[in-house]
Amino acid sequence: METNLKVPASREELRELRAGDYVYLTGTIYTARDAAHQRLYESLTRGEDIPLPLDGTILYYLGPTPARKGQVIGSAGPTTSGRMDKYTPLLLKKGLSGMIGKGKRTEEVRKAIMEQGAVYFAAVGGAGALLSKCIRESEVIAYPDLGTEAIRRLRVEKLPVIVIMDSRGNNLYETAVHSYLEKYAVRED
């Protein structure tokens, strides 16, 4: 299925998505990678405020390259999501609605996604230059000392992503392999 989704998004809207759906995101998302996740996690565990809203928010695991003259942002491809797994369950519990990255997630993250009615999207790795064309505005809002890993607020238009894990616990990385093997498996008769 193909869907256009305005972000931030409600949990109800995200619960409608299924693993394998193609989604085009339009609106506001935020970036955060390893170092920013650690700071967010530490602040939340101390009961402190954090520099971005979590309710309805989608975090893009992104550390863009510097923008060239006339560009909003440099190459904007996803980073490996597994490095954020130790922080993700708490962020989801505090209101985070979704994440964009690439690669597999832990069972703990899958369970947290289900419990919170969230979603994990993948963006195509290696297509950062193309993905950057969907970013209309980029502003560093926190942790500028982290350079490319600073938290940014992005305004995106029709950013293409694929639902990898949905709120029901379906995981496209698993179901796609099974479908492929069923379709193309060599059978001995």
mmCIF file of N, CA and C in Angstrom, residues 21-72:
data_model
loop_
_atom_site.group_PDB
_atom_site.id
_atom_site.type_symbol
_atom_site.label_atom_id
_atom_site.label_comp_id
_atom_site.label_asym_id
_atom_site.label_seq_id
_atom_site.Cartn_x
_atom_site.Cartn_y
_atom_site.Cartn_z
ATOM 1 N N ASP A 21 4.371 -1.255 3.744
ATOM 2 C CA ASP A 21 3.737 -0.067 3.152
ATOM 3 C C ASP A 21 4.794 0.949 2.730
ATOM 4 N N TYR A 22 4.559 1.574 1.582
ATOM 5 C CA TYR A 22 5.373 2.703 1.145
ATOM 6 C C TYR A 22 4.692 3.963 1.647
ATOM 7 N N VAL A 23 5.454 4.823 2.322
ATOM 8 C CA VAL A 23 4.880 6.017 2.934
ATOM 9 C C VAL A 23 5.695 7.234 2.506
ATOM 10 N N TYR A 24 4.996 8.333 2.218
ATOM 11 C CA TYR A 24 5.634 9.601 1.900
ATOM 12 C C TYR A 24 5.308 10.565 3.025
ATOM 13 N N LEU A 25 6.350 10.974 3.764
ATOM 14 C CA LEU A 25 6.173 11.842 4.921
ATOM 15 C C LEU A 25 6.276 13.306 4.523
ATOM 16 N N THR A 26 5.343 14.115 5.017
ATOM 17 C CA THR A 26 5.371 15.552 4.791
ATOM 18 C C THR A 26 5.097 16.244 6.115
ATOM 19 N N GLY A 27 5.966 17.187 6.464
ATOM 20 C CA GLY A 27 5.794 17.929 7.704
ATOM 21 C C GLY A 27 7.110 18.039 8.441
ATOM 22 N N THR A 28 7.040 17.943 9.778
ATOM 23 C CA THR A 28 8.216 18.135 10.620
ATOM 24 C C THR A 28 8.676 16.820 11.244
ATOM 25 N N ILE A 29 9.962 16.536 11.080
ATOM 26 C CA ILE A 29 10.612 15.417 11.752
ATOM 27 C C ILE A 29 11.894 15.959 12.381
ATOM 28 N N TYR A 30 12.545 15.157 13.189
ATOM 29 C CA TYR A 30 13.787 15.557 13.846
ATOM 30 C C TYR A 30 14.866 14.530 13.565
ATOM 31 N N THR A 31 16.121 14.974 13.610
ATOM 32 C CA THR A 31 17.241 14.064 13.448
ATOM 33 C C THR A 31 17.889 13.804 14.799
ATOM 34 N N ALA A 32 18.416 12.618 14.975
ATOM 35 C CA ALA A 32 19.194 12.282 16.162
ATOM 36 C C ALA A 32 19.952 11.000 15.881
ATOM 37 N N ARG A 33 21.218 11.006 16.268
ATOM 38 C CA ARG A 33 22.044 9.812 16.153
ATOM 39 C C ARG A 33 22.569 9.420 17.518
ATOM 40 N N ASP A 34 23.595 8.608 17.550
ATOM 41 C CA ASP A 34 24.122 8.005 18.770
ATOM 42 C C ASP A 34 24.348 8.987 19.922
ATOM 43 N N ALA A 35 25.182 9.986 19.687
ATOM 44 C CA ALA A 35 25.549 10.912 20.766
ATOM 45 C C ALA A 35 24.339 11.699 21.254
ATOM 46 N N ALA A 36 23.489 12.136 20.351
ATOM 47 C CA ALA A 36 22.278 12.868 20.744
ATOM 48 C C ALA A 36 21.330 11.953 21.521
ATOM 49 N N HIS A 37 21.212 10.712 21.092
ATOM 50 C CA HIS A 37 20.371 9.753 21.814
ATOM 51 C C HIS A 37 20.857 9.561 23.244
ATOM 52 N N GLN A 38 22.151 9.471 23.406
ATOM 53 C CA GLN A 38 22.695 9.290 24.752
ATOM 54 C C GLN A 38 22.337 10.481 25.640
ATOM 55 N N ARG A 39 22.461 11.691 25.109
ATOM 56 C CA ARG A 39 22.112 12.886 25.895
ATOM 57 C C ARG A 39 20.622 12.925 26.215
ATOM 58 N N LEU A 40 19.789 12.606 25.233
ATOM 59 C CA LEU A 40 18.348 12.583 25.475
ATOM 60 C C LEU A 40 18.011 11.569 26.564
ATOM 61 N N TYR A 41 18.570 10.403 26.456
ATOM 62 C CA TYR A 41 18.334 9.315 27.408
ATOM 63 C C TYR A 41 18.753 9.737 28.820
ATOM 64 N N GLU A 42 19.944 10.292 28.932
ATOM 65 C CA GLU A 42 20.435 10.720 30.242
ATOM 66 C C GLU A 42 19.543 11.797 30.844
ATOM 67 N N SER A 43 19.103 12.763 30.032
ATOM 68 C CA SER A 43 18.206 13.814 30.522
ATOM 69 C C SER A 43 16.884 13.232 30.998
ATOM 70 N N LEU A 44 16.321 12.326 30.210
ATOM 71 C CA LEU A 44 15.038 11.725 30.584
ATOM 72 C C LEU A 44 15.153 10.887 31.852
ATOM 73 N N THR A 45 16.244 10.154 31.998
ATOM 74 C CA THR A 45 16.385 9.327 33.204
ATOM 75 C C THR A 45 16.612 10.170 34.452
ATOM 76 N N ARG A 46 17.097 11.403 34.283
ATOM 77 C CA ARG A 46 17.251 12.322 35.416
ATOM 78 C C ARG A 46 15.997 13.160 35.645
ATOM 79 N N GLY A 47 14.972 12.969 34.786
ATOM 80 C CA GLY A 47 13.735 13.730 34.927
ATOM 81 C C GLY A 47 13.814 15.144 34.378
ATOM 82 N N GLU A 48 14.794 15.410 33.542
ATOM 83 C CA GLU A 48 14.982 16.747 32.963
ATOM 84 C C GLU A 48 14.203 16.886 31.650
ATOM 85 N N ASP A 49 13.964 18.128 31.269
ATOM 86 C CA ASP A 49 13.352 18.406 29.978
ATOM 87 C C ASP A 49 14.346 18.101 28.867
ATOM 88 N N ILE A 50 13.800 17.788 27.692
ATOM 89 C CA ILE A 50 14.651 17.576 26.522
ATOM 90 C C ILE A 50 14.299 18.628 25.473
ATOM 91 N N PRO A 51 15.184 18.878 24.508
ATOM 92 C CA PRO A 51 15.011 20.007 23.590
ATOM 93 C C PRO A 51 14.089 19.778 22.390
ATOM 94 N N LEU A 52 13.275 18.737 22.423
ATOM 95 C CA LEU A 52 12.333 18.510 21.331
ATOM 96 C C LEU A 52 11.104 17.813 21.886
ATOM 97 N N PRO A 53 9.968 18.010 21.229
ATOM 98 C CA PRO A 53 8.770 17.300 21.671
ATOM 99 C C PRO A 53 8.857 15.846 21.226
ATOM 100 N N LEU A 54 8.323 14.936 22.021
ATOM 101 C CA LEU A 54 8.324 13.533 21.604
ATOM 102 C C LEU A 54 6.960 13.084 21.084
ATOM 103 N N ASP A 55 5.873 13.648 21.606
ATOM 104 C CA ASP A 55 4.541 13.206 21.190
ATOM 105 C C ASP A 55 4.335 13.402 19.687
ATOM 106 N N GLY A 56 4.115 12.294 19.011
ATOM 107 C CA GLY A 56 3.869 12.326 17.574
ATOM 108 C C GLY A 56 5.115 12.476 16.724
ATOM 109 N N THR A 57 6.263 12.582 17.354
ATOM 110 C CA THR A 57 7.501 12.867 16.642
ATOM 111 C C THR A 57 8.094 11.618 15.989
ATOM 112 N N ILE A 58 8.661 11.854 14.812
ATOM 113 C CA ILE A 58 9.430 10.851 14.092
ATOM 114 C C ILE A 58 10.891 11.301 14.148
ATOM 115 N N LEU A 59 11.778 10.419 14.611
ATOM 116 C CA LEU A 59 13.213 10.701 14.622
ATOM 117 C C LEU A 59 13.870 10.011 13.429
ATOM 118 N N TYR A 60 14.659 10.779 12.692
ATOM 119 C CA TYR A 60 15.425 10.259 11.565
ATOM 120 C C TYR A 60 16.856 10.066 12.041
ATOM 121 N N TYR A 61 17.351 8.842 11.966
ATOM 122 C CA TYR A 61 18.721 8.540 12.356
ATOM 123 C C TYR A 61 19.636 9.025 11.236
ATOM 124 N N LEU A 62 20.024 10.279 11.343
ATOM 125 C CA LEU A 62 20.690 10.971 10.247
ATOM 126 C C LEU A 62 21.795 11.864 10.783
ATOM 127 N N GLY A 63 22.917 11.835 10.148
ATOM 128 C CA GLY A 63 24.003 12.775 10.366
ATOM 129 C C GLY A 63 24.395 13.281 8.996
ATOM 130 N N PRO A 64 23.751 14.344 8.530
ATOM 131 C CA PRO A 64 23.952 14.774 7.138
ATOM 132 C C PRO A 64 25.357 15.297 6.875
ATOM 133 N N THR A 65 25.751 15.219 5.618
ATOM 134 C CA THR A 65 27.001 15.850 5.216
ATOM 135 C C THR A 65 26.744 17.359 5.126
ATOM 136 N N PRO A 66 27.803 18.165 5.152
ATOM 137 C CA PRO A 66 27.600 19.619 5.052
ATOM 138 C C PRO A 66 26.900 19.990 3.738
ATOM 139 N N ALA A 67 26.060 20.994 3.826
ATOM 140 C CA ALA A 67 25.337 21.460 2.640
ATOM 141 C C ALA A 67 26.283 22.240 1.728
ATOM 142 N N ARG A 68 26.135 22.033 0.445
ATOM 143 C CA ARG A 68 26.863 22.835 -0.530
ATOM 144 C C ARG A 68 26.113 24.153 -0.716
ATOM 145 N N LYS A 69 26.777 25.103 -1.299
ATOM 146 C CA LYS A 69 26.170 26.413 -1.532
ATOM 147 C C LYS A 69 24.847 26.251 -2.289
ATOM 148 N N GLY A 70 23.795 26.866 -1.757
ATOM 149 C CA GLY A 70 22.483 26.808 -2.380
ATOM 150 C C GLY A 70 21.637 25.620 -1.946
ATOM 151 N N GLN A 71 22.192 24.718 -1.122
ATOM 152 C CA GLN A 71 21.438 23.557 -0.649
ATOM 153 C C GLN A 71 20.953 23.781 0.777
ATOM 154 N N VAL A 72 19.853 23.139 1.106
ATOM 155 C CA VAL A 72 19.311 23.184 2.467
ATOM 156 C C VAL A 72 20.139 22.293 3.386
#
